[in-house]
Amino acid sequence: MPNDSSDRIQLLQGTLDMLILRTLALGRAHGHQIAKHIQRTTDDLLQVEHGSLYPALHRLERKGWISARWEPAGKDLKREFKYYRLTAAGKNRLVAEESKWKQLTAAIARVMWPAKEG
Amino acid sequence: MFERRRREQDLERELRSHLELEAEEQGDLYGARRALGNQARIMEDVRATWGWTGLQQLFEDLRYALRIMRGNQAFTCVALLSLSFGIGANTAIFELVNAVRLRSVPVPDPEQLVRIQIRGGNRGMGVSGDEWQLTYPLYLQVRDHQQAFSGVLAWSSGGQNFLTGEGAQAHRVPGMLVSGNFFQALRLSPAAGRLLAPEDDTPGCADAAAVLGYGFWQTELGGQGSAVGQRLTIEGHPFTIIGVAPAGFSGLEVGRNFDIALPICAHAAVLPTWASSPLRTDVYWLSVFGRLKPGWSVAQASQHLLAISPPLLDATLPVGYTAESVERYRRQSLEAVPGGKGISFLRSQYDTALWLLLGVTGLVLLIACSNLANLMLARATALEREYAVRVALGAPRLRLMRQALAESLWLAAAGCALGLAESRLLSDLVARFLSTEANPLHLDLSIDARVLWFSSAVTIAACLLFGLMPALRASRAEPMAAMKSGGRGLTADRGRFSLQRVLVVLQIAVSLILLVGALLFIRSFRNLMLLDPGFRERGILLAEFDMSHVHGGPTERKRLEREVLGEIRSLPQVEAAATTTTVLIGGGMWSLGLEAGNTGGWARFTWVSPGHFGLLETPILAGRDFTSGDTEDSPKVAIVNQTLAHQYFGNGDPIGRTFRSRPEPNYPEAQYQIVGVTRDTRYFDLRQPIDPMVYAPASQNPVAVLESQMYIRSAAAPSAAIANIRRWLAVSHPGVTAEFRVFQTQIEEGLAREHLMAALSGFFGILAGLLATIGLYGVISYIMERRRNEIGIRLALGARPSSVVGLVMREAAALLLTGLAIGAVCSLGLARASSALLFGLSPHDPLTLALASGLLTIAVAVGSYLPARRAARLDPMAALRCE
């Protein structure tokens, strides 16, 4: 595979949902865009497995955190994509996930670099 | 369904648009596909998030399995046939076990019922139907002096018949005499009218009330409420129908039914033979049950009965017996045993037989299942490539396994449904087999919850047995290995077939066990059929003339009996006729105490007319037959059998010696002189050893019989002879009624159990052998098919066809010998369970084992020779070219 490299980091379990929600906080996006966005913003460091992206999208939709609709793409009215949007519940969820993530990273940091704290 | 299709399309479109974008970006459709990965797997994962996939997939699996089954009709038919038969046979036997052994009688709180009986049974006291019955006076004592029961009831067990109706319409129906509180103590409510109450059972029986069985009410009286209050003639006496017993209640005797229940006080009207005796202290004819008071256990009740026994027995001492007999009576005691399941003559007779048959059908099902497992394994191997492809495409292994199990599930479910239907036919058939003219069987074989549980459990076990192994194999499919070697089959490794081999060995072993069992029962039945009972039963009719309605007392009856005998002898086609008080084999037993010199004991006593021994072709070995010179007034004479002669007189000549009979009511002590010795014959039961027997002339019988029994040898066919005698009887003695049976038939009906075991175990044994042969044939053919190339090469290199046949046969022989060895060890161990049902041979009979092994060897040889010959005729070119 062309952009397969060993220095890429495997996504932590459960973080994909948060990244999707965060991406959708910027506005509507379809699956391909979401994957590309995550990849681009992390300079290809995080590679979204498509095998897990779509099941994740459908799972989030089922939980009511995102909604989906077929809409024409902005420039080309003939092409339709399945766009996902953040719902109100999704927004709350994102806030909750974010704070949980912050706590987690802070906690890990305290263990890893105790000197910084002291 | 609709929603689902929309979502599928939606998902497909979404992934397609993703692919398009990716392809535009990369300018390469294949690269885009690679980037996306396994699309089928993604869709499967997405579907999993939709929630209801589990059910959906199960549905799909089941539908797919159905399609496979439809596409493979031959296999499905064979599978369903063998499976449904296996399950059906098991269920059928279980229905019988359930009806005879497990089911409670249909009364409220059946667990409160206990049977009250003499501890250890009645050992030869007085006149009895069976060893657990009590006398009427003793019943009254128990009823009036106990504290453990809320009610003590009694009825005449053992199968009474009442002549019901008037004139030509009169016929015999099963009935019983019951204590007045019978229905009350059982807490039954009437289907119509009212049931008997204690007031109906008073001495004299002023009301003459009768309760009908529900079935009789329905069939004979149309189930109409107006039947209550009608008159019914029973044994020539008028009775009033007061009510109908509830539906489903057929008494407390499993296997028997009643059409009419009368109060005990009506005994004089309907039990003419015992007209004077049912109330005596030495006539045991009632089965007694009690309903425990709340808080009492069976053990407590039994203790209580033990404690109150002495005064009860003292109050009911038998009259007219020796002091020794009376003392023996006083030393007895009463006990209580659980009675919630009623009583049944079937239990002592058929218990072992039924459990054994259940084991046999279980083994047949085991063979059928392993056969199916083998077929499905073979197919699973054939499908290995498909499974491998699907694993490679990302199918979860659990899913493959479930799919393989889905087919088994269908088969098992359909097999169970068919089996339940078949079981009704089979259990009815067996019940009819056991039902004899003299002893009609009435069994409730309906399918209840217990039967359903049993057959479901059997079905699930069967399903796991034959479905699990192929399913496990499917789940272990190795994509790389299977795709590489699939279809090549140059030489298949041994390991792959080892499971099939094990199954074949198992089948052979189990078949051997079943065949050994079958042969044991068949040879045992044959032994009984060929047994020389000491007389010849062919061509003999049994006639019973009811003289109870003749006026004039004992002297007149004796004169009438002689007259009837003489006239029958002179009828055309009647070759000989003789009276007897006890018909041999199944006719009953009559014993008296005996003293000869210093030795005492007992013997079977029978009073017969002259010509009895000639008619039965039982030779008189020494001395003489009775003659018309032996009259009431001449000295008492007797003919004894060899066993008695040997027992009391050793090797000395018994002719001219004397013995004395001990007194019993109506049978005063008497001295007999032996005038002849006759050959030993069987007495009541062919299977029992020979008893000491005394024959005395009918003219010297101290009792004038009410029912005269006669052997009649006739040259005509039984039905013609019976019609002939009936015609003569109607003209010359219109007051005498008669019943006829064929002696040979009665004896054969006495062997119904052995006949049943021989027929069923033989049938199942043959079936097992056939199934095992088919199984072996399938496995050998399959192995040969897989080794086509190898055999082709062998043949091409110059192997002779005979050596190919040898190759296959050696393989089969190894399986056969292993199976036989295991089967022989197991059958030797298991055969002991059948020893109680065998006659004239040991359960470890070596000839039987050899015979069974021989039969199985022939079957296996045939089953493996056919595929071997086909393999040897293989065209090497064709075999090598095909791949």
PDB file of C-alpha atoms in Angstrom, chain B residues 645-737:
ATOM      1  CA  ALA B 645     -43.787 -88.967  43.674  1.00  0.00           C
ATOM      2  CA  HIS B 646     -40.090 -88.276  43.882  1.00  0.00           C
ATOM      3  CA  GLN B 647     -40.438 -85.606  46.546  1.00  0.00           C
ATOM      4  CA  TYR B 648     -42.505 -87.688  48.958  1.00  0.00           C
ATOM      5  CA  PHE B 649     -41.661 -91.275  48.111  1.00  0.00           C
ATOM      6  CA  GLY B 650     -38.121 -91.063  46.789  1.00  0.00           C
ATOM      7  CA  ASN B 651     -37.296 -93.925  44.523  1.00  0.00           C
ATOM      8  CA  GLY B 652     -39.872 -96.261  45.993  1.00  0.00           C
ATOM      9  CA  ASP B 653     -43.048 -97.250  44.168  1.00  0.00           C
ATOM     10  CA  PRO B 654     -45.722 -94.684  45.071  1.00  0.00           C
ATOM     11  CA  ILE B 655     -48.627 -96.751  43.746  1.00  0.00           C
ATOM     12  CA  GLY B 656     -50.831 -97.867  46.606  1.00  0.00           C
ATOM     13  CA  ARG B 657     -49.270 -95.403  49.080  1.00  0.00           C
ATOM     14  CA  THR B 658     -51.439 -92.838  50.813  1.00  0.00           C
ATOM     15  CA  PHE B 659     -51.236 -89.175  51.797  1.00  0.00           C
ATOM     16  CA  ARG B 660     -53.518 -86.759  53.612  1.00  0.00           C
ATOM     17  CA  SER B 661     -54.606 -83.262  52.548  1.00  0.00           C
ATOM     18  CA  ARG B 662     -54.724 -80.537  55.181  1.00  0.00           C
ATOM     19  CA  PRO B 663     -58.114 -78.944  55.854  1.00  0.00           C
ATOM     20  CA  GLU B 664     -59.326 -75.663  54.416  1.00  0.00           C
ATOM     21  CA  PRO B 665     -62.833 -74.241  54.342  1.00  0.00           C
ATOM     22  CA  ASN B 666     -64.988 -76.489  52.114  1.00  0.00           C
ATOM     23  CA  TYR B 667     -62.036 -78.845  51.715  1.00  0.00           C
ATOM     24  CA  PRO B 668     -62.062 -81.091  54.778  1.00  0.00           C
ATOM     25  CA  GLU B 669     -59.046 -83.169  55.593  1.00  0.00           C
ATOM     26  CA  ALA B 670     -59.027 -86.315  53.464  1.00  0.00           C
ATOM     27  CA  GLN B 671     -56.889 -89.380  52.821  1.00  0.00           C
ATOM     28  CA  TYR B 672     -55.991 -90.288  49.259  1.00  0.00           C
ATOM     29  CA  GLN B 673     -54.571 -93.484  47.828  1.00  0.00           C
ATOM     30  CA  ILE B 674     -52.242 -93.072  44.871  1.00  0.00           C
ATOM     31  CA  VAL B 675     -53.442 -95.109  41.911  1.00  0.00           C
ATOM     32  CA  GLY B 676     -51.251 -93.651  39.182  1.00  0.00           C
ATOM     33  CA  VAL B 677     -48.209 -91.545  38.349  1.00  0.00           C
ATOM     34  CA  THR B 678     -48.350 -89.154  35.431  1.00  0.00           C
ATOM     35  CA  ARG B 679     -45.662 -87.377  33.523  1.00  0.00           C
ATOM     36  CA  ASP B 680     -44.580 -83.967  34.820  1.00  0.00           C
ATOM     37  CA  THR B 681     -46.327 -80.992  33.202  1.00  0.00           C
ATOM     38  CA  ARG B 682     -45.968 -77.259  33.635  1.00  0.00           C
ATOM     39  CA  TYR B 683     -48.698 -75.852  35.844  1.00  0.00           C
ATOM     40  CA  PHE B 684     -49.451 -72.117  35.838  1.00  0.00           C
ATOM     41  CA  ASP B 685     -46.500 -70.593  34.043  1.00  0.00           C
ATOM     42  CA  LEU B 686     -44.314 -72.179  31.367  1.00  0.00           C
ATOM     43  CA  ARG B 687     -41.319 -70.365  32.757  1.00  0.00           C
ATOM     44  CA  GLN B 688     -41.695 -71.716  36.277  1.00  0.00           C
ATOM     45  CA  PRO B 689     -40.186 -74.969  37.465  1.00  0.00           C
ATOM     46  CA  ILE B 690     -42.486 -77.952  37.845  1.00  0.00           C
ATOM     47  CA  ASP B 691     -44.615 -78.092  41.009  1.00  0.00           C
ATOM     48  CA  PRO B 692     -45.738 -81.214  42.879  1.00  0.00           C
ATOM     49  CA  MET B 693     -49.232 -81.971  41.586  1.00  0.00           C
ATOM     50  CA  VAL B 694     -52.161 -84.077  42.698  1.00  0.00           C
ATOM     51  CA  TYR B 695     -55.036 -85.032  40.412  1.00  0.00           C
ATOM     52  CA  ALA B 696     -58.236 -86.377  41.934  1.00  0.00           C
ATOM     53  CA  PRO B 697     -61.421 -87.557  40.224  1.00  0.00           C
ATOM     54  CA  ALA B 698     -63.997 -84.838  39.587  1.00  0.00           C
ATOM     55  CA  SER B 699     -66.621 -87.069  41.199  1.00  0.00           C
ATOM     56  CA  GLN B 700     -64.733 -86.862  44.501  1.00  0.00           C
ATOM     57  CA  ASN B 701     -64.371 -83.059  44.491  1.00  0.00           C
ATOM     58  CA  PRO B 702     -65.750 -81.864  47.847  1.00  0.00           C
ATOM     59  CA  VAL B 703     -67.015 -78.714  46.131  1.00  0.00           C
ATOM     60  CA  ALA B 704     -69.636 -78.615  43.390  1.00  0.00           C
ATOM     61  CA  VAL B 705     -68.222 -76.072  40.944  1.00  0.00           C
ATOM     62  CA  LEU B 706     -70.357 -73.207  39.687  1.00  0.00           C
ATOM     63  CA  GLU B 707     -68.361 -72.789  36.532  1.00  0.00           C
ATOM     64  CA  SER B 708     -67.422 -76.028  34.888  1.00  0.00           C
ATOM     65  CA  GLN B 709     -64.211 -75.900  32.877  1.00  0.00           C
ATOM     66  CA  MET B 710     -63.660 -78.303  30.078  1.00  0.00           C
ATOM     67  CA  TYR B 711     -60.992 -79.300  27.592  1.00  0.00           C
ATOM     68  CA  ILE B 712     -62.582 -80.245  24.264  1.00  0.00           C
ATOM     69  CA  ARG B 713     -60.565 -81.808  21.474  1.00  0.00           C
ATOM     70  CA  SER B 714     -62.244 -81.288  18.144  1.00  0.00           C
ATOM     71  CA  ALA B 715     -61.336 -82.094  14.578  1.00  0.00           C
ATOM     72  CA  ALA B 716     -63.182 -79.030  13.281  1.00  0.00           C
ATOM     73  CA  ALA B 717     -61.740 -75.527  13.087  1.00  0.00           C
ATOM     74  CA  PRO B 718     -62.160 -73.724  16.435  1.00  0.00           C
ATOM     75  CA  SER B 719     -64.794 -71.257  15.207  1.00  0.00           C
ATOM     76  CA  ALA B 720     -66.884 -74.017  13.632  1.00  0.00           C
ATOM     77  CA  ALA B 721     -66.572 -76.199  16.712  1.00  0.00           C
ATOM     78  CA  ILE B 722     -67.570 -73.339  19.014  1.00  0.00           C
ATOM     79  CA  ALA B 723     -70.607 -72.479  16.885  1.00  0.00           C
ATOM     80  CA  ASN B 724     -71.581 -76.135  16.900  1.00  0.00           C
ATOM     81  CA  ILE B 725     -71.392 -76.459  20.666  1.00  0.00           C
ATOM     82  CA  ARG B 726     -73.258 -73.178  21.189  1.00  0.00           C
ATOM     83  CA  ARG B 727     -76.089 -74.379  18.941  1.00  0.00           C
ATOM     84  CA  TRP B 728     -76.389 -77.600  20.877  1.00  0.00           C
ATOM     85  CA  LEU B 729     -76.217 -75.775  24.234  1.00  0.00           C
ATOM     86  CA  ALA B 730     -78.977 -73.308  23.324  1.00  0.00           C
ATOM     87  CA  VAL B 731     -81.291 -76.202  22.515  1.00  0.00           C
ATOM     88  CA  SER B 732     -80.559 -78.649  25.286  1.00  0.00           C
ATOM     89  CA  HIS B 733     -79.461 -76.417  28.221  1.00  0.00           C
ATOM     90  CA  PRO B 734     -80.780 -72.896  27.639  1.00  0.00           C
ATOM     91  CA  GLY B 735     -80.028 -71.865  31.236  1.00  0.00           C
ATOM     92  CA  VAL B 736     -76.299 -72.500  30.900  1.00  0.00           C
ATOM     93  CA  THR B 737     -74.036 -69.867  29.325  1.00  0.00           C
TER      94      THR B 737
END
